[in-house]
CSV table of N, CA and C in Angstrom, one decimal:
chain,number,residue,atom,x,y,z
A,1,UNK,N,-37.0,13.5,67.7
A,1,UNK,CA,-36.5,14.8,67.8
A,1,UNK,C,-35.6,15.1,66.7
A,2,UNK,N,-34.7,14.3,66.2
A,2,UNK,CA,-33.8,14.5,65.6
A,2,UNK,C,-34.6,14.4,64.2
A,3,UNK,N,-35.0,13.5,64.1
A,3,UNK,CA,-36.3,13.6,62.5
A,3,UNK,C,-36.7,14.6,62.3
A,4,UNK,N,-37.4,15.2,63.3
A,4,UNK,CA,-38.1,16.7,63.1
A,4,UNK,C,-37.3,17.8,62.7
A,5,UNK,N,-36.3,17.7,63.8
A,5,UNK,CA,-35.2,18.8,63.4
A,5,UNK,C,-34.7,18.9,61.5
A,6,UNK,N,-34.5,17.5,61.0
A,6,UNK,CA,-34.3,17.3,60.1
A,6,UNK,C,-35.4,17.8,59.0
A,7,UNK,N,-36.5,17.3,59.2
A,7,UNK,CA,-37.4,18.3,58.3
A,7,UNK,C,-37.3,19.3,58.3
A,8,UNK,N,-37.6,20.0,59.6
A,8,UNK,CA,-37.6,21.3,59.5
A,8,UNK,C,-36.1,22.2,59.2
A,9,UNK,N,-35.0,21.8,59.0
A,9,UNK,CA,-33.9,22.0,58.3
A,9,UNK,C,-34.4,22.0,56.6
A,10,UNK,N,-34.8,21.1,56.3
A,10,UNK,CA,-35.0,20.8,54.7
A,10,UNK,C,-36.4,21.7,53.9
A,11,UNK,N,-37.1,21.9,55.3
A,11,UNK,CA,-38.2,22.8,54.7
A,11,UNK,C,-37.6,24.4,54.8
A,12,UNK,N,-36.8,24.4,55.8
A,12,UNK,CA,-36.4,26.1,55.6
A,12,UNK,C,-35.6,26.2,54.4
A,13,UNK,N,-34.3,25.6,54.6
A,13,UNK,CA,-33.9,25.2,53.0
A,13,UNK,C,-34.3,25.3,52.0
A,14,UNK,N,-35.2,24.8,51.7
A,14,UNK,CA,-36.4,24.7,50.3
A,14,UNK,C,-37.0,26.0,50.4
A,15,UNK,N,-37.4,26.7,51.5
A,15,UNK,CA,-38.3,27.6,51.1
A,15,UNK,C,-37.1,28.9,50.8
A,16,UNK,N,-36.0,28.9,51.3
A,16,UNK,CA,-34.7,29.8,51.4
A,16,UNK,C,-34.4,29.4,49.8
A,17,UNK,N,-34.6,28.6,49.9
A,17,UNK,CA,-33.4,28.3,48.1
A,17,UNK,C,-34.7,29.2,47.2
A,18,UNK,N,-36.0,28.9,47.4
A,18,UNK,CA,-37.4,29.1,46.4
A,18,UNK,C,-37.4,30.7,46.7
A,19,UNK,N,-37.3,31.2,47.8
A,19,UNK,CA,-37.2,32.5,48.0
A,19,UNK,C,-36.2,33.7,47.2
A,20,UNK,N,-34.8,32.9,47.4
A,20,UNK,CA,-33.9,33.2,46.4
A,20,UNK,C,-33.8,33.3,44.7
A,21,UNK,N,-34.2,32.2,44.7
A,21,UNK,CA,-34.8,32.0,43.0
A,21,UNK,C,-35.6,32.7,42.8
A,22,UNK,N,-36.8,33.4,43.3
A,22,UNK,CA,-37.9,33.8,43.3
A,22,UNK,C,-37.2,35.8,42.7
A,23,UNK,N,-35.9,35.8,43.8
A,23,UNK,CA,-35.6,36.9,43.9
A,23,UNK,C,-34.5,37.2,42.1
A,24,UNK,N,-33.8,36.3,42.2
A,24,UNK,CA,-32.9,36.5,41.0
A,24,UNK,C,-33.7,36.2,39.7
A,25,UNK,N,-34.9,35.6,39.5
A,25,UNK,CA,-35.8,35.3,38.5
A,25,UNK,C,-36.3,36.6,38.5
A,26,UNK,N,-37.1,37.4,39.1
A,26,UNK,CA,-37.3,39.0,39.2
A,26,UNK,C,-36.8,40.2,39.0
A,27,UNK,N,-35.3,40.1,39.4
A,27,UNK,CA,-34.5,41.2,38.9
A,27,UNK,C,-33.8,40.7,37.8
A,28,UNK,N,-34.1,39.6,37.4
A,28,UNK,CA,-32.8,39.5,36.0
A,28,UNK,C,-33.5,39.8,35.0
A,29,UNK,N,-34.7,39.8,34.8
A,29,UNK,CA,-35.1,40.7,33.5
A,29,UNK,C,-34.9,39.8,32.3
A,30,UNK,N,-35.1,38.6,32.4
A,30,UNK,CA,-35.2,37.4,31.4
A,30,UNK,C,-35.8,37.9,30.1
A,31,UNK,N,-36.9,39.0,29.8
A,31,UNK,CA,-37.8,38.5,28.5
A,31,UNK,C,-36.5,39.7,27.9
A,32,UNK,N,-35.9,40.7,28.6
A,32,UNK,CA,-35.8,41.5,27.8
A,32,UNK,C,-34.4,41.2,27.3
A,33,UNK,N,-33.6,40.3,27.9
A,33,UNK,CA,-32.3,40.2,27.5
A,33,UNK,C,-32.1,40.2,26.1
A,34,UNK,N,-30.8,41.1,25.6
A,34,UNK,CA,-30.7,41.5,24.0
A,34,UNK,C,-29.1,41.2,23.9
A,35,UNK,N,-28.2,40.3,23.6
A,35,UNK,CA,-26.6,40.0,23.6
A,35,UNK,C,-26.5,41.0,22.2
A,36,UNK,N,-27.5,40.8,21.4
A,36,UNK,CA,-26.6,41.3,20.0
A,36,UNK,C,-27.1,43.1,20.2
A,37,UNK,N,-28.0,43.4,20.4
A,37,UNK,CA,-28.3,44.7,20.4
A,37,UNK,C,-27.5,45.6,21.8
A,38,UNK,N,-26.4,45.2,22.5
A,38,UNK,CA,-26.5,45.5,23.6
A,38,UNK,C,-24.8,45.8,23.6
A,39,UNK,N,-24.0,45.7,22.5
A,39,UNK,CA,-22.7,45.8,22.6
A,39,UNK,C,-22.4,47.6,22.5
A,40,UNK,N,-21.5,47.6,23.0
A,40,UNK,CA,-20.4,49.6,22.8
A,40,UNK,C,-19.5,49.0,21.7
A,41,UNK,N,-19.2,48.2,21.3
A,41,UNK,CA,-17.8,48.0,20.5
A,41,UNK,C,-18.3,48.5,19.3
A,42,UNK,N,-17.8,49.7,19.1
A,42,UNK,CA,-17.7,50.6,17.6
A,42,UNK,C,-16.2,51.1,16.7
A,43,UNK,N,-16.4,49.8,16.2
A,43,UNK,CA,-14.6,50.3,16.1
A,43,UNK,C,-14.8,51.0,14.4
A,44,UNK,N,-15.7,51.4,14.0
A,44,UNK,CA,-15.7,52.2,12.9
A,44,UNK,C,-15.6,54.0,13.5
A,45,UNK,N,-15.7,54.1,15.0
A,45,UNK,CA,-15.4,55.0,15.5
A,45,UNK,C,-13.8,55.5,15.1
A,46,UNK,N,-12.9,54.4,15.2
A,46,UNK,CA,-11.3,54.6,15.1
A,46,UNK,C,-10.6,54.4,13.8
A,47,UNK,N,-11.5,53.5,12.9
A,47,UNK,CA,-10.6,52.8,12.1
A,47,UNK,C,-12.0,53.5,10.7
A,48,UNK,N,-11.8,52.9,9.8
A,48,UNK,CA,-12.4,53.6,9.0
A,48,UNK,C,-13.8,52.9,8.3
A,49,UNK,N,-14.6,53.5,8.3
A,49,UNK,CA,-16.5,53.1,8.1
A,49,UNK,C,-16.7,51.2,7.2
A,50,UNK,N,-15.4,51.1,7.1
A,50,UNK,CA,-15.8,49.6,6.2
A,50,UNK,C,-16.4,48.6,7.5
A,51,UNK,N,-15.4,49.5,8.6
A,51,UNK,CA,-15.8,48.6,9.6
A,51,UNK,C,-17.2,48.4,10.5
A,52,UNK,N,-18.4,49.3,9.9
A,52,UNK,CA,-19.1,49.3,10.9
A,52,UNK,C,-20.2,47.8,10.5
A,53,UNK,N,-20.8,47.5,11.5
A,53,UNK,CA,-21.7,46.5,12.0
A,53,UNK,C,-22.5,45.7,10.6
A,54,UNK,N,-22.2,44.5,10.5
A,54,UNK,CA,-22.3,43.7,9.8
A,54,UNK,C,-24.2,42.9,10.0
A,55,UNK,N,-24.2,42.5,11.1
A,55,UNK,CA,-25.1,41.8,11.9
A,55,UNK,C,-25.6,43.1,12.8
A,56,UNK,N,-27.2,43.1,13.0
A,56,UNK,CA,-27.9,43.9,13.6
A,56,UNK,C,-29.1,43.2,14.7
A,57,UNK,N,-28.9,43.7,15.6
A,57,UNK,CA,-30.1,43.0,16.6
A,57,UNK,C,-31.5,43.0,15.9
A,58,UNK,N,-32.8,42.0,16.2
A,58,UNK,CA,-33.1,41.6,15.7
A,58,UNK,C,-34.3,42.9,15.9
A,59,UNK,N,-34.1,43.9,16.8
A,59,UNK,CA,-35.3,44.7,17.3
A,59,UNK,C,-35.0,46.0,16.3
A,60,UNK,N,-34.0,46.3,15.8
A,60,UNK,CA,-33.6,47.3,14.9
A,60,UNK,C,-34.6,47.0,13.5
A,61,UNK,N,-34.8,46.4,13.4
A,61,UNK,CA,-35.4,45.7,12.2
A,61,UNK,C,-37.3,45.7,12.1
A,62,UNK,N,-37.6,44.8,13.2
A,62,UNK,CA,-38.6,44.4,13.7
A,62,UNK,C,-39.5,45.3,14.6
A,63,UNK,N,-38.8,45.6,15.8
A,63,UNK,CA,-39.5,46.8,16.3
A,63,UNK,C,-39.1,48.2,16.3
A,64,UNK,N,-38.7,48.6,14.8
A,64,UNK,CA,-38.4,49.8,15.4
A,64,UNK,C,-37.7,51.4,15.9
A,65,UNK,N,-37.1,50.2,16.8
A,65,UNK,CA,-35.9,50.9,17.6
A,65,UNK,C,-34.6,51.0,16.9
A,66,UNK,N,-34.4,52.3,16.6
A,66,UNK,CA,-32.9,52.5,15.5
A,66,UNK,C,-32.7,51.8,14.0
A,67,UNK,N,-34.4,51.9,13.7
A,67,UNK,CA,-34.3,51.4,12.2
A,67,UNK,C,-33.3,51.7,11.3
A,68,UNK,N,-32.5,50.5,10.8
A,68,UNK,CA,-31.5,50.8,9.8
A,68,UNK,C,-31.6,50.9,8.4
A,69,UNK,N,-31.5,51.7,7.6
A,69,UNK,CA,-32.2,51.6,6.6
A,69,UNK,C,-30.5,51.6,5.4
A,70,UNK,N,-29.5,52.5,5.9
A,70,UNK,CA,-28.8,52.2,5.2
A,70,UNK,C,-28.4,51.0,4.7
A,71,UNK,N,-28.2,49.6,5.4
A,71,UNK,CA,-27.0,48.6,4.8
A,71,UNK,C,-27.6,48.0,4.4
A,72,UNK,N,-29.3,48.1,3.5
A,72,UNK,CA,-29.5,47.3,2.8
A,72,UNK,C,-29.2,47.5,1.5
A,73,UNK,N,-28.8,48.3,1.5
A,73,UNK,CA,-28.0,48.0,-0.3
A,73,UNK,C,-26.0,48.5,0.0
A,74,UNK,N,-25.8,47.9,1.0
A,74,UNK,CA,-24.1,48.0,1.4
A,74,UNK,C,-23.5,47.5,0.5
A,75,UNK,N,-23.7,46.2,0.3
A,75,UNK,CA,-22.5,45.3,-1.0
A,75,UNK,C,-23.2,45.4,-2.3
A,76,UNK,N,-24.2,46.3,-2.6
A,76,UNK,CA,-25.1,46.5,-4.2
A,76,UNK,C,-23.6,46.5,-4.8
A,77,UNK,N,-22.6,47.6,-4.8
A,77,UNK,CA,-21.4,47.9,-5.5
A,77,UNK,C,-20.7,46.7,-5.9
A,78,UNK,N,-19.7,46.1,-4.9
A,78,UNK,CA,-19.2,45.0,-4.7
A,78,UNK,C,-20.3,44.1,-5.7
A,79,UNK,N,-21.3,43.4,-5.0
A,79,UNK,CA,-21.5,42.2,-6.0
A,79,UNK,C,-21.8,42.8,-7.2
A,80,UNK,N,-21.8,44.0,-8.0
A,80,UNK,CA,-22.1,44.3,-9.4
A,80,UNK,C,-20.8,44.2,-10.2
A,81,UNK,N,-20.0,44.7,-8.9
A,81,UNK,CA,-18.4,44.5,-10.2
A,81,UNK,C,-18.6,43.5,-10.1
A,82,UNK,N,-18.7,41.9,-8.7
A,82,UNK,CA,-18.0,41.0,-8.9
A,82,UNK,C,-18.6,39.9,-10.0
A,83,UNK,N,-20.0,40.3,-10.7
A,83,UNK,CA,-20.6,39.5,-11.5
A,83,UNK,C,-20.4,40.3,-12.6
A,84,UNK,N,-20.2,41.3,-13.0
A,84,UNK,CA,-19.5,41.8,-14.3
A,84,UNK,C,-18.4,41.7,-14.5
A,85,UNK,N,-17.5,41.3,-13.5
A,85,UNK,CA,-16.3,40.5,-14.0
A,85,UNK,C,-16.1,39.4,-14.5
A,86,UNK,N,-17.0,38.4,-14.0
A,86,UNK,CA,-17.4,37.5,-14.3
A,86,UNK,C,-17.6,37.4,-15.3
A,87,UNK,N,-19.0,38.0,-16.0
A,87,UNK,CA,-19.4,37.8,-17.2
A,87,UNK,C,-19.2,38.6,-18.1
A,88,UNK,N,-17.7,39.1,-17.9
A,88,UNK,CA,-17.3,39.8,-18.8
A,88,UNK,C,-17.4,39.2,-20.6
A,89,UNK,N,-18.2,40.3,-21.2
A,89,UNK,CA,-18.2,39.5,-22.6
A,89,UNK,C,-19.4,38.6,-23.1
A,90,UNK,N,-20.2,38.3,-21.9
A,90,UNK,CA,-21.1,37.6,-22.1
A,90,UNK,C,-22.3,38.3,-21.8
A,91,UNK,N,-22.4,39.5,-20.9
A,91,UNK,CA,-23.6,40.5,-20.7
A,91,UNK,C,-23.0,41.6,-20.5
A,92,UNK,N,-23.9,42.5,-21.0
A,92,UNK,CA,-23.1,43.9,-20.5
A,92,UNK,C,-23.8,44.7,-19.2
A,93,UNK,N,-22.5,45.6,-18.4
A,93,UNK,CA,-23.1,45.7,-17.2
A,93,UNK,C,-24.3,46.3,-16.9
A,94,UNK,N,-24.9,47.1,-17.7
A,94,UNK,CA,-25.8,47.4,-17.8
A,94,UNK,C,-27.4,46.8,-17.4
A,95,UNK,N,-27.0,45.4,-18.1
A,95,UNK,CA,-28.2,44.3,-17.8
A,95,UNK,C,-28.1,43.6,-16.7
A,96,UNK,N,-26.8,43.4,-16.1
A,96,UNK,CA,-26.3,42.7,-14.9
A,96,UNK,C,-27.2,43.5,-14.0
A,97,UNK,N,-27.0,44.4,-13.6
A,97,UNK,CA,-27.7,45.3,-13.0
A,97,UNK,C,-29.4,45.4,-12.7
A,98,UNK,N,-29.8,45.4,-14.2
A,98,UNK,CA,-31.0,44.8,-14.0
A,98,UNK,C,-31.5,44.0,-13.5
A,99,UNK,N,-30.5,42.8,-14.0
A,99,UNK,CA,-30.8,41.6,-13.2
A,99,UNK,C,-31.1,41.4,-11.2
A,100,UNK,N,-29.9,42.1,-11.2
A,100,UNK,CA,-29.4,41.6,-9.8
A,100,UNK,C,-30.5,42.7,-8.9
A,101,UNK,N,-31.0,44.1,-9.6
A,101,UNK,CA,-31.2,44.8,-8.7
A,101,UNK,C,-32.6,45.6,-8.7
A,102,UNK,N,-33.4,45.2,-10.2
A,102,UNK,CA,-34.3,46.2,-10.8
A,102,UNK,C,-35.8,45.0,-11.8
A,103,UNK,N,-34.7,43.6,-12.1
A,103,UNK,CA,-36.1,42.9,-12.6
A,103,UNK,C,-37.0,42.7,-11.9
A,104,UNK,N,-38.1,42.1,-12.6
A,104,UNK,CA,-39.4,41.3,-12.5
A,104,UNK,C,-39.3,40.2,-12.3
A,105,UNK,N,-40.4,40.0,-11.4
A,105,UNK,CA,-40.1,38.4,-11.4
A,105,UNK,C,-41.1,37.7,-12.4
A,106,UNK,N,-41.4,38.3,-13.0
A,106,UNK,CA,-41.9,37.9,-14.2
A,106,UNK,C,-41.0,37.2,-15.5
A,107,UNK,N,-39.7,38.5,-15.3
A,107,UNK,CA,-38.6,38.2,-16.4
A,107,UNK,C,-37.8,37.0,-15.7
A,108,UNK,N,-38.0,36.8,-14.6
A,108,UNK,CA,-36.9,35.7,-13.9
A,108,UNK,C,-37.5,34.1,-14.0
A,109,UNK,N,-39.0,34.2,-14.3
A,109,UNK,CA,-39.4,33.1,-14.1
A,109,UNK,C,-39.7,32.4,-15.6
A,110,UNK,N,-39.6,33.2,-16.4
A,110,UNK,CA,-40.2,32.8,-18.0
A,110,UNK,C,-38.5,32.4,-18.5
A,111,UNK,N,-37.1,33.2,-18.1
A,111,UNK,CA,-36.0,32.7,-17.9
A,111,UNK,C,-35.6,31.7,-17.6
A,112,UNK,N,-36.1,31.0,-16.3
A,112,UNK,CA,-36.0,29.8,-15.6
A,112,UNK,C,-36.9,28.3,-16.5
A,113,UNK,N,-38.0,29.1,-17.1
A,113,UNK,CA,-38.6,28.0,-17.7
A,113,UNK,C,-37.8,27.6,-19.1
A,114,UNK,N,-37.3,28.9,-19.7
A,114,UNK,CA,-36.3,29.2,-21.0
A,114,UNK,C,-35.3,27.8,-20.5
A,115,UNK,N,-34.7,27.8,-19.7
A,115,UNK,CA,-33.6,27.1,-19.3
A,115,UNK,C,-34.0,25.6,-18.8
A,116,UNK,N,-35.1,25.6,-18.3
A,116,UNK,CA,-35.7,24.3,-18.0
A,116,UNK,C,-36.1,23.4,-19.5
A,117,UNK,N,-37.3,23.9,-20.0
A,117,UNK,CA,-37.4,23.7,-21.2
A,117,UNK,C,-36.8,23.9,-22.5
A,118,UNK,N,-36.2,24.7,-22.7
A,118,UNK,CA,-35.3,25.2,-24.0
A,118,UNK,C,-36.6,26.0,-24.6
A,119,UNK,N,-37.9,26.4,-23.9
A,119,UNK,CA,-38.9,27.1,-24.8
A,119,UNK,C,-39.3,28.4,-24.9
A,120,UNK,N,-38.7,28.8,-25.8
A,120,UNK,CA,-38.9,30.5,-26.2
A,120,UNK,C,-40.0,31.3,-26.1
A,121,UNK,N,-39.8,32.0,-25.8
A,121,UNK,CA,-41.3,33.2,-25.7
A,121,UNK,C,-40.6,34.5,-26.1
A,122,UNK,N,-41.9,35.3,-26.0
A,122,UNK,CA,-41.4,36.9,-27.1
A,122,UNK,C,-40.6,37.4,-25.9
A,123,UNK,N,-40.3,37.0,-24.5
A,123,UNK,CA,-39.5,38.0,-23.5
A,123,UNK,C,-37.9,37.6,-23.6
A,124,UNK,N,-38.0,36.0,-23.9
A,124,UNK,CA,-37.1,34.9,-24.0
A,124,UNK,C,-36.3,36.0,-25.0
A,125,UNK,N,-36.9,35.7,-26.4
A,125,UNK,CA,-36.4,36.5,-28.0
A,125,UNK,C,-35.5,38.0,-27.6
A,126,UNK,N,-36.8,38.5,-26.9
A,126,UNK,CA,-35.9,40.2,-26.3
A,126,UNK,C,-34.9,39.6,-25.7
A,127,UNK,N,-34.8,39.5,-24.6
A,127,UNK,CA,-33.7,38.9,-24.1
A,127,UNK,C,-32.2,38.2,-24.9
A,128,UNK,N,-32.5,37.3,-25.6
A,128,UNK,CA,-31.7,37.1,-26.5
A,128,UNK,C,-31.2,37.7,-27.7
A,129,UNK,N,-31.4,38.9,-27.9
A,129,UNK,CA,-31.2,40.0,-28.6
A,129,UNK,C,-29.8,40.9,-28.1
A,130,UNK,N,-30.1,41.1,-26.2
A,130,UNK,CA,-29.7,41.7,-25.6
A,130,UNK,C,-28.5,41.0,-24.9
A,131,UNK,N,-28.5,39.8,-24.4
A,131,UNK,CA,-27.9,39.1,-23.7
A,131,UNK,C,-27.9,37.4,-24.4
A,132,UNK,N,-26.3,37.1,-24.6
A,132,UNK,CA,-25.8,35.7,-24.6
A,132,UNK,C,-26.5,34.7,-24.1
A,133,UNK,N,-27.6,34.4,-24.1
A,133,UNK,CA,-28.6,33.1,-23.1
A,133,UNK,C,-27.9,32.3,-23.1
A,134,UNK,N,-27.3,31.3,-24.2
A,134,UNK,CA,-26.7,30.2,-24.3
A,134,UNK,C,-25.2,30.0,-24.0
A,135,UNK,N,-24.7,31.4,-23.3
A,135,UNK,CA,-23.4,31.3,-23.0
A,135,UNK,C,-23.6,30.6,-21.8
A,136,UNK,N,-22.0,29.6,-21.1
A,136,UNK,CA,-22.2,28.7,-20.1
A,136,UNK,C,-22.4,29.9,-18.7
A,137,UNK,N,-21.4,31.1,-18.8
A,137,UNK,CA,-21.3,31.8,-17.7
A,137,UNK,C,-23.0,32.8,-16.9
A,138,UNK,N,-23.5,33.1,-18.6
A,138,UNK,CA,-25.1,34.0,-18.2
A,138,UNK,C,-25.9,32.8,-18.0
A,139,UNK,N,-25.8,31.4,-18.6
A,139,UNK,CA,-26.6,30.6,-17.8
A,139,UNK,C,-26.3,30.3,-16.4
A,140,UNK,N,-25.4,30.1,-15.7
A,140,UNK,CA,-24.8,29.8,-14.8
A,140,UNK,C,-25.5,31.2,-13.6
A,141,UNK,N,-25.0,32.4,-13.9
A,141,UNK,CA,-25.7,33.5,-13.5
A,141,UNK,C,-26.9,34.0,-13.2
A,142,UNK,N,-27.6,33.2,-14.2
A,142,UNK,CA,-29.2,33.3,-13.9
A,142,UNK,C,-29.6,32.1,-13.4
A,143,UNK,N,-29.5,31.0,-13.6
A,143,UNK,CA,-29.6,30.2,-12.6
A,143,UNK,C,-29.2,30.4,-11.2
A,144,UNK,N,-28.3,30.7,-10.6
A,144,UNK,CA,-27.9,31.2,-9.3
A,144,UNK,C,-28.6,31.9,-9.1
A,145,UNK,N,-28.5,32.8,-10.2
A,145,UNK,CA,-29.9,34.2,-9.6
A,145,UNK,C,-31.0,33.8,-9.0
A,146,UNK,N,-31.9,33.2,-9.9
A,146,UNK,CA,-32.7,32.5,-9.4
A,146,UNK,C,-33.0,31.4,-8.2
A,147,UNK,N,-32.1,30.7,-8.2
A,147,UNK,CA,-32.1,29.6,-7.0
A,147,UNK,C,-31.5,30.3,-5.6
């Protein structure tokens, strides 16, 4: 008697706990959960627009929804001064620019061979007309660039 009782304790149990799970697995909405797309915190609302959203949910992008189109060229400004500061003297901003925002990867790769091999070509020559190749800082720059 008491055995029986005991199963049949452990099978209501089991089916009570499965029933439960069954229920909170259903309303919680597992595929759609979104932590990064799902915040109110806009503090470019109060404080001023430097502040707005760095990181963007992944469905803004991908599917769609509230495509962002501005903040892909947000820091263009920023990194142009911060590498014309840099190479102050050694390229002018002009070409920095090029570099960073407008070449070929045609010009990037015959560059990288320039610097791998020391072997000139007629893009190499232009280039070196224009810009310091053999300075430590524009090599340093274009290698980064590149890698």
């Amino acid at each position: 008697m008491k055995t029986t009782f005991l199963r049949n304790c452990v099978l209501v149990f089991s089916l009570c706990g499965l029933f439960f799970y069954g229920i909170v697995y259903a309303c919680a909405d597992y595929w759609d959960w979104d932590y990064d797309g799902n915040s109110s915190f806009t503090p470019e609302t109060f404080v001023d627009k430097s502040y707005s959203p760095l990181f963007f949910s992944n469905y803004e992008y991908f599917y769609g929804i509230g495509f962002d189109t501005e903040h892909v060229t947000r820091f263009n400004n920023e990194v142009l001064a911060e590498w014309t500061t840099f190479l102050k003297g050694s390229c002018h901003p002009k070409w920095v620019r090029y570099f960073l925002l407008e070449s070929s990867s045609k010009t990037v790769k015959e560059l990288r061979v320039y610097y791998a091999t020391n072997k000139k070509t007629t893009l190499v020559n232009q280039w070196e007309r224009k810009v310091k190749l053999n300075d430590p800082k524009t090599k340093s720059f274009i290698q980064f660039y590149i890698s």
